[in-house]
Amino acid sequence: MIAFIQRVRHAQVDVNQQTIGKIQQGLLVLLGVEKEDDLKKADKLLEKVLNYRIFADENGKMNLGVKSIGGELLVVSQFTLAADTQKGLRPSFSKGAEPEKAQALYEYFVRQAKSQIHTETGQFGADMQVMLCNDGPVSFWLQV
């Protein structure tokens, strides 16, 4: 399971020109699900996302997680994160989970996140437009 996280001042996701998810300070989480992923990996990744120390403490050091600062999450499914780009000029998606499994794990991740922190979402499988103000910029690729 892969999370590409971006520290944001604000972010939103639109579908059909309607805003369906919007946050202020926190993390935009682009979430990719691979074939071998399961609930245990989802839990482990969520724990890492929520506690990854990329927000400034009182000394200006990146030492606090999103929960510590009272931040929010915007979780957006992104199957392209599971792409294999090692060969040629066209990505292969053979490592990606089937849509039903990917959706189930995405929804599980979101439910678990909502039980711990204010969480907004995109719409699984939709054509989405994501707008953000990346704070820093600070972005990390997390994989379990």
GROMACS .gro file of C-alpha atoms in nm:
model
  144
    1MET     CA    1   0.000   0.000   0.000
    2ILE     CA    2   0.130   0.342  -0.097
    3ALA     CA    3   0.055   0.689   0.035
    4PHE     CA    4   0.197   0.994  -0.134
    5ILE     CA    5   0.147   1.260   0.132
    6GLN     CA    6   0.172   1.633   0.090
    7ARG     CA    7   0.171   1.882   0.377
    8VAL     CA    8  -0.091   2.140   0.279
    9ARG     CA    9  -0.225   2.472   0.396
   10HIS     CA   10  -0.551   2.374   0.229
   11ALA     CA   11  -0.673   2.125  -0.031
   12GLN     CA   12  -0.992   2.023  -0.204
   13VAL     CA   13  -1.121   1.768  -0.449
   14ASP     CA   14  -1.394   1.832  -0.706
   15VAL     CA   15  -1.604   1.592  -0.912
   16ASN     CA   16  -1.822   1.728  -1.194
   17GLN     CA   17  -1.736   2.083  -1.088
   18GLN     CA   18  -1.868   2.019  -0.735
   19THR     CA   19  -1.642   2.024  -0.429
   20ILE     CA   20  -1.683   1.692  -0.247
   21GLY     CA   21  -1.394   1.715  -0.001
   22LYS     CA   22  -1.211   2.013   0.146
   23ILE     CA   23  -0.961   2.059   0.429
   24GLN     CA   24  -0.752   2.332   0.584
   25GLN     CA   25  -0.406   2.262   0.732
   26GLY     CA   26  -0.312   1.896   0.721
   27LEU     CA   27  -0.224   1.626   0.471
   28LEU     CA   28  -0.340   1.545   0.123
   29VAL     CA   29  -0.306   1.166   0.102
   30LEU     CA   30  -0.300   1.010  -0.244
   31LEU     CA   31  -0.359   0.640  -0.177
   32GLY     CA   32  -0.258   0.352  -0.403
   33VAL     CA   33  -0.348  -0.012  -0.342
   34GLU     CA   34  -0.138  -0.302  -0.470
   35LYS     CA   35  -0.234  -0.668  -0.522
   36GLU     CA   36  -0.065  -0.794  -0.204
   37ASP     CA   37  -0.221  -0.532   0.026
   38ASP     CA   38  -0.453  -0.623   0.313
   39LEU     CA   39  -0.614  -0.474   0.625
   40LYS     CA   40  -0.294  -0.513   0.826
   41LYS     CA   41  -0.099  -0.307   0.572
   42ALA     CA   42  -0.375  -0.045   0.565
   43ASP     CA   43  -0.362  -0.011   0.945
   44LYS     CA   44   0.017   0.014   0.941
   45LEU     CA   45   0.016   0.278   0.668
   46LEU     CA   46  -0.252   0.484   0.841
   47GLU     CA   47  -0.054   0.477   1.165
   48LYS     CA   48   0.250   0.604   0.975
   49VAL     CA   49   0.053   0.876   0.795
   50LEU     CA   50  -0.105   1.006   1.115
   51ASN     CA   51   0.220   1.015   1.310
   52TYR     CA   52   0.477   1.103   1.042
   53ARG     CA   53   0.662   1.400   1.187
   54ILE     CA   54   0.656   1.662   0.913
   55PHE     CA   55   0.498   1.962   1.088
   56ALA     CA   56   0.704   2.224   1.270
   57ASP     CA   57   0.731   2.225   1.649
   58GLU     CA   58   0.785   2.539   1.860
   59ASN     CA   59   1.150   2.545   1.746
   60GLY     CA   60   1.066   2.526   1.376
   61LYS     CA   61   1.185   2.164   1.344
   62MET     CA   62   0.977   1.904   1.159
   63ASN     CA   63   0.887   1.709   1.470
   64LEU     CA   64   0.506   1.684   1.486
   65GLY     CA   65   0.251   1.462   1.317
   66VAL     CA   66  -0.079   1.578   1.170
   67LYS     CA   67  -0.271   1.460   1.476
   68SER     CA   68  -0.041   1.660   1.706
   69ILE     CA   69  -0.122   1.987   1.530
   70GLY     CA   70  -0.498   1.926   1.509
   71GLY     CA   71  -0.472   1.896   1.129
   72GLU     CA   72  -0.701   1.725   0.882
   73LEU     CA   73  -0.674   1.461   0.608
   74LEU     CA   74  -0.798   1.464   0.252
   75VAL     CA   75  -0.771   1.105   0.121
   76VAL     CA   76  -0.792   1.052  -0.255
   77SER     CA   77  -0.761   0.715  -0.429
   78GLN     CA   78  -0.495   0.709  -0.699
   79PHE     CA   79  -0.436   0.378  -0.874
   80THR     CA   80  -0.148   0.521  -1.077
   81LEU     CA   81   0.076   0.510  -0.767
   82ALA     CA   82   0.096   0.133  -0.814
   83ALA     CA   83   0.239   0.172  -1.165
   84ASP     CA   84   0.561   0.005  -1.268
   85THR     CA   85   0.758   0.266  -1.464
   86GLN     CA   86   1.089   0.081  -1.495
   87LYS     CA   87   1.054  -0.022  -1.861
   88GLY     CA   88   0.960   0.169  -2.170
   89LEU     CA   89   0.746   0.477  -2.205
   90ARG     CA   90   0.414   0.337  -2.089
   91PRO     CA   91   0.335   0.252  -1.727
   92SER     CA   92   0.231  -0.100  -1.636
   93PHE     CA   93  -0.042  -0.144  -1.376
   94SER     CA   94   0.015  -0.515  -1.318
   95LYS     CA   95   0.104  -0.452  -0.951
   96GLY     CA   96  -0.222  -0.270  -0.882
   97ALA     CA   97  -0.509  -0.434  -0.698
   98GLU     CA   98  -0.829  -0.520  -0.879
   99PRO     CA   99  -1.083  -0.236  -0.851
  100GLU     CA  100  -1.309  -0.416  -0.600
  101LYS     CA  101  -1.021  -0.491  -0.364
  102ALA     CA  102  -0.872  -0.143  -0.407
  103GLN     CA  103  -1.206   0.019  -0.327
  104ALA     CA  104  -1.260  -0.199  -0.020
  105LEU     CA  105  -0.915  -0.117   0.121
  106TYR     CA  106  -0.952   0.252   0.035
  107GLU     CA  107  -1.287   0.265   0.217
  108TYR     CA  108  -1.142   0.076   0.514
  109PHE     CA  109  -0.847   0.320   0.533
  110VAL     CA  110  -1.089   0.615   0.526
  111ARG     CA  111  -1.317   0.467   0.797
  112GLN     CA  112  -1.018   0.405   1.023
  113ALA     CA  113  -0.886   0.756   0.959
  114LYS     CA  114  -1.225   0.915   1.033
  115SER     CA  115  -1.229   0.744   1.371
  116GLN     CA  116  -0.909   0.930   1.465
  117ILE     CA  117  -0.899   1.263   1.281
  118HIS     CA  118  -1.120   1.489   1.068
  119THR     CA  119  -1.103   1.324   0.724
  120GLU     CA  120  -1.251   1.425   0.390
  121THR     CA  121  -1.236   1.214   0.074
  122GLY     CA  122  -1.247   1.203  -0.298
  123GLN     CA  123  -1.475   0.964  -0.487
  124PHE     CA  124  -1.331   0.624  -0.573
  125GLY     CA  125  -1.304   0.570  -0.948
  126ALA     CA  126  -1.421   0.920  -1.040
  127ASP     CA  127  -1.245   1.173  -1.260
  128MET     CA  128  -1.134   1.416  -0.989
  129GLN     CA  129  -0.968   1.753  -0.988
  130VAL     CA  130  -0.745   1.805  -0.683
  131MET     CA  131  -0.636   2.153  -0.581
  132LEU     CA  132  -0.386   2.216  -0.306
  133CYS     CA  133  -0.149   2.463  -0.154
  134ASN     CA  134   0.155   2.249  -0.073
  135ASP     CA  135   0.314   2.389   0.242
  136GLY     CA  136   0.691   2.393   0.205
  137PRO     CA  137   0.667   2.218  -0.036
  138VAL     CA  138   0.681   1.905   0.178
  139SER     CA  139   0.593   1.573   0.012
  140PHE     CA  140   0.679   1.211   0.100
  141TRP     CA  141   0.623   0.867  -0.049
  142LEU     CA  142   0.525   0.616   0.223
  143GLN     CA  143   0.497   0.248   0.144
  144VAL     CA  144   0.429  -0.058   0.360
   0.00000   0.00000   0.00000
